């Protein structure tokens, strides 16, 4: 058993290295047009603060992560972000930011030459009421609280039964404000108590970034609700 655990651990470590580079360099030492920018925001229903992150990589999504060399910096809604090194994955900038009233987050990045890249991204709240039950024989409609689905967004409804088996239903049609759980979606889940939650995800390319490109990803997770899976 020990050898199996060690093998799994080794595989996970190799997977982490394959996904992104853990190497770190100074941004002044690379071509500024080759700095790939990734912005990420995550928040949970009931919390007041969002986790805001930015990472800069040379040459693309898996490239060497960069420490922004003065005068280069990154700010969120006017506040400079702090950087830190992370095991295996490189150098990240992050801040806990109180959720703006308008749900808008402004990232401002100045590269080493003083060129400015500013992008405004949204992360809208979403939630669900507790459904009385989820049927394995007829469709169950679950309404989403909050704005209807916007462009570049996806709703993901996750249902977890008592065995820990889970099923995620995805909806990405703009304007949607409900999710239909079909019997086939829950046919392999155990009848009885279950947990259910919603995530609202957004993914898009920044309008303003170095030539190589970038991405913004946001995730808002609802509170976990309890329900029952019935025949």
Coordinates of C-alpha atoms in Angstrom, one line a residue:
X1 CA 0.0 0.0 0.0
X2 CA 2.9 2.3 0.8
X3 CA 4.3 2.0 -2.7
X4 CA 0.9 2.8 -4.2
X5 CA 0.6 5.9 -2.1
X6 CA 4.1 7.0 -3.1
X7 CA 3.3 6.4 -6.7
X8 CA 0.2 8.5 -6.6
X9 CA 2.1 11.3 -4.8
X10 CA 4.8 11.2 -7.5
X11 CA 2.2 11.3 -10.3
X12 CA 0.5 14.3 -8.7
X13 CA 3.9 16.1 -8.3
X14 CA 4.8 15.4 -12.0
X15 CA 1.3 16.6 -13.0
X16 CA 1.8 19.9 -11.2
X17 CA 5.1 20.4 -12.9
X18 CA 3.6 19.5 -16.3
X19 CA 0.8 22.1 -15.9
X20 CA 2.9 25.1 -15.0
X21 CA 6.5 26.1 -14.5
X22 CA 7.7 26.6 -10.9
X23 CA 10.6 28.6 -12.1
X24 CA 10.8 32.3 -11.2
X25 CA 12.5 35.2 -13.0
X26 CA 12.5 39.0 -13.0
X27 CA 10.2 40.7 -15.5
X28 CA 13.0 43.2 -16.5
X29 CA 14.9 40.3 -18.0
X30 CA 12.3 39.2 -20.5
X31 CA 10.6 40.7 -23.6
X32 CA 7.7 42.7 -22.3
X33 CA 5.5 41.7 -25.2
X34 CA 5.9 38.0 -24.1
X35 CA 4.4 38.4 -20.7
X36 CA 1.3 36.3 -20.5
X37 CA -1.2 37.7 -18.0
X38 CA -3.7 35.6 -16.0
X39 CA -6.2 37.2 -13.6
X40 CA -8.4 35.2 -11.2
X41 CA -11.2 36.1 -8.8
X42 CA -13.0 33.7 -6.5
X43 CA -15.7 34.3 -3.9
X44 CA -18.3 32.4 -1.9
X45 CA -21.8 33.4 -0.9
X46 CA -22.0 34.8 2.6
X47 CA -18.4 36.1 2.5
X48 CA -17.6 39.8 2.3
X49 CA -14.2 39.5 0.6
X50 CA -13.1 38.1 -2.8
X51 CA -9.7 36.5 -3.4
X52 CA -8.1 38.3 -6.3
X53 CA -5.0 36.9 -7.9
X54 CA -2.7 37.7 -10.8
X55 CA 0.2 35.7 -12.3
X56 CA 2.6 36.7 -15.1
X57 CA 4.4 34.1 -17.1
X58 CA 7.0 34.4 -19.8
X59 CA 6.1 32.9 -23.1
X60 CA 2.6 31.5 -22.3
X61 CA 0.4 29.7 -19.8
X62 CA 3.0 27.3 -18.7
X63 CA 6.0 29.6 -18.8
X64 CA 8.3 30.8 -16.1
X65 CA 6.5 33.0 -13.5
X66 CA 7.7 36.5 -13.1
X67 CA 8.4 38.9 -10.3
X68 CA 7.4 42.4 -11.5
X69 CA 10.6 44.5 -11.4
X70 CA 10.1 48.1 -10.3
X71 CA 8.7 50.3 -11.7
X72 CA 6.4 47.5 -13.0
X73 CA 3.5 46.6 -10.8
X74 CA -0.1 45.3 -10.7
X75 CA -3.0 46.8 -8.8
X76 CA -6.6 45.9 -8.2
X77 CA -9.2 48.7 -7.8
X78 CA -6.3 51.1 -7.1
X79 CA -4.6 48.9 -4.5
X80 CA -1.1 47.5 -5.3
X81 CA -1.1 43.7 -5.0
X82 CA 1.4 41.8 -3.0
X83 CA 3.4 38.9 -4.4
X84 CA 4.5 35.6 -2.9
X85 CA 6.2 32.4 -4.0
X86 CA 4.2 29.2 -4.1
X87 CA 5.6 25.7 -4.0
X88 CA 5.8 24.1 -7.5
X89 CA 3.8 26.8 -9.3
X90 CA 5.8 29.9 -9.1
X91 CA 5.2 33.6 -8.1
X92 CA 1.7 35.0 -7.6
X93 CA 0.2 38.3 -6.7
X94 CA -2.9 38.2 -4.5
X95 CA -5.2 40.4 -2.3
X96 CA -8.4 39.9 -0.3
X97 CA -10.7 42.6 -1.5
X98 CA -14.1 43.6 -0.2
X99 CA -16.7 42.9 -2.8
X100 CA -17.4 46.1 -4.8
X101 CA -21.0 47.3 -4.8
X102 CA -21.0 47.2 -8.6
X103 CA -19.1 43.8 -8.7
X104 CA -16.5 45.3 -11.0
X105 CA -12.8 44.7 -10.5
X106 CA -10.2 46.9 -12.3
X107 CA -6.8 45.3 -12.8
X108 CA -4.1 47.8 -13.8
X109 CA -0.7 46.4 -14.9
X110 CA 2.3 48.5 -15.8
X111 CA 5.1 46.7 -17.5
X112 CA 8.8 47.4 -17.0
X113 CA 8.8 50.1 -19.8
X114 CA 5.9 51.9 -18.2
X115 CA 3.3 50.6 -20.7
X116 CA -0.2 50.4 -19.1
X117 CA -2.7 47.6 -19.5
X118 CA -6.0 48.1 -17.7
X119 CA -9.0 45.7 -17.7
X120 CA -12.3 45.7 -15.9
X121 CA -13.8 42.4 -15.1
X122 CA -17.1 41.4 -13.4
X123 CA -17.9 38.6 -10.9
X124 CA -21.6 38.5 -10.2
X125 CA -23.2 36.7 -7.2
X126 CA -25.5 33.7 -7.7
X127 CA -27.4 31.5 -5.4
X128 CA -30.1 28.9 -5.2
X129 CA -33.0 28.2 -2.8
X130 CA -33.2 24.8 -1.2
X131 CA -35.2 22.5 -3.5
X132 CA -37.6 20.4 -1.6
X133 CA -36.5 17.3 -3.6
X134 CA -34.7 16.2 -6.8
X135 CA -36.6 13.6 -8.8
X136 CA -35.2 10.6 -10.6
X137 CA -38.4 10.2 -12.7
X138 CA -39.3 13.8 -13.8
X139 CA -37.4 17.0 -14.5
X140 CA -36.6 19.3 -11.5
X141 CA -36.4 23.0 -12.1
X142 CA -34.0 25.0 -9.9
X143 CA -34.2 28.8 -10.1
X144 CA -31.0 30.9 -9.8
X145 CA -30.9 34.0 -7.6
X146 CA -29.1 36.9 -9.1
X147 CA -28.5 38.2 -12.6
X148 CA -29.3 35.9 -15.6
X149 CA -26.3 34.2 -17.2
X150 CA -24.1 36.8 -19.0
X151 CA -21.9 36.4 -22.0
X152 CA -18.8 34.2 -21.3
X153 CA -20.4 32.7 -18.2
X154 CA -21.4 29.2 -17.2
X155 CA -23.7 27.9 -14.4
X156 CA -22.6 24.7 -12.8
X157 CA -24.9 22.9 -10.5
X158 CA -23.3 20.1 -8.4
X159 CA -25.3 17.4 -6.5
X160 CA -23.6 15.1 -4.0
X161 CA -25.2 12.0 -2.6
X162 CA -24.5 10.3 0.7
X163 CA -21.8 8.1 -0.8
X164 CA -19.9 11.1 -2.0
X165 CA -20.7 10.6 -5.6
X166 CA -21.4 13.8 -7.4
X167 CA -22.9 15.0 -10.6
X168 CA -22.4 18.5 -12.2
X169 CA -24.8 20.0 -14.6
X170 CA -23.5 22.8 -16.9
X171 CA -25.6 25.6 -18.5
X172 CA -24.0 28.2 -20.7
X173 CA -26.9 29.7 -22.6
X174 CA -26.9 33.5 -22.2
X175 CA -30.0 34.8 -20.4
X176 CA -30.7 31.6 -18.5
X177 CA -31.9 32.0 -14.9
X178 CA -32.8 28.4 -14.1
X179 CA -31.3 24.9 -14.3
X180 CA -33.3 21.8 -15.3
X181 CA -32.1 18.6 -13.6
X182 CA -33.2 15.8 -15.9
X183 CA -33.8 12.3 -14.4
X184 CA -30.8 11.0 -16.4
X185 CA -28.6 13.5 -14.6
X186 CA -29.2 11.9 -11.2
X187 CA -30.0 8.3 -12.2
X188 CA -26.7 7.0 -10.8
X189 CA -26.9 8.9 -7.5
X190 CA -28.3 7.3 -4.3
X191 CA -31.8 8.1 -3.2
X192 CA -32.0 10.0 0.1
X193 CA -30.3 13.1 1.5
X194 CA -28.0 15.1 -0.8
X195 CA -26.1 18.3 -0.9
X196 CA -26.4 20.8 -3.7
X197 CA -24.5 24.0 -4.7
X198 CA -24.1 26.4 -7.6
X199 CA -21.0 27.9 -9.1
X200 CA -21.1 30.9 -11.5
X201 CA -18.0 30.9 -13.7
X202 CA -16.6 33.3 -16.2
X203 CA -13.7 33.0 -18.6
X204 CA -12.6 35.5 -21.2
X205 CA -9.5 37.1 -22.8
X206 CA -8.5 40.5 -21.5
X207 CA -9.1 43.4 -23.9
X208 CA -5.8 45.0 -22.9
X209 CA -2.7 42.8 -22.5
X210 CA 0.8 42.2 -24.0
X211 CA 0.9 40.8 -27.5
X212 CA 1.2 37.2 -26.3
X213 CA -2.3 37.4 -24.7
X214 CA -3.9 36.5 -21.4
X215 CA -7.0 35.2 -19.6
X216 CA -9.4 36.2 -16.9
X217 CA -11.2 33.5 -14.9
X218 CA -13.8 34.1 -12.1
X219 CA -15.7 31.7 -9.8
X220 CA -18.6 32.5 -7.5
X221 CA -19.8 29.6 -5.3
X222 CA -23.1 29.6 -3.6
X223 CA -23.9 28.2 -0.1
X224 CA -24.3 24.5 0.1
X225 CA -28.0 23.5 0.4
X226 CA -29.5 20.3 1.6
X227 CA -32.2 18.4 -0.4
X228 CA -33.4 14.9 -1.1
X229 CA -33.1 12.7 -4.1
X230 CA -36.4 10.8 -4.7
X231 CA -37.7 8.3 -7.2

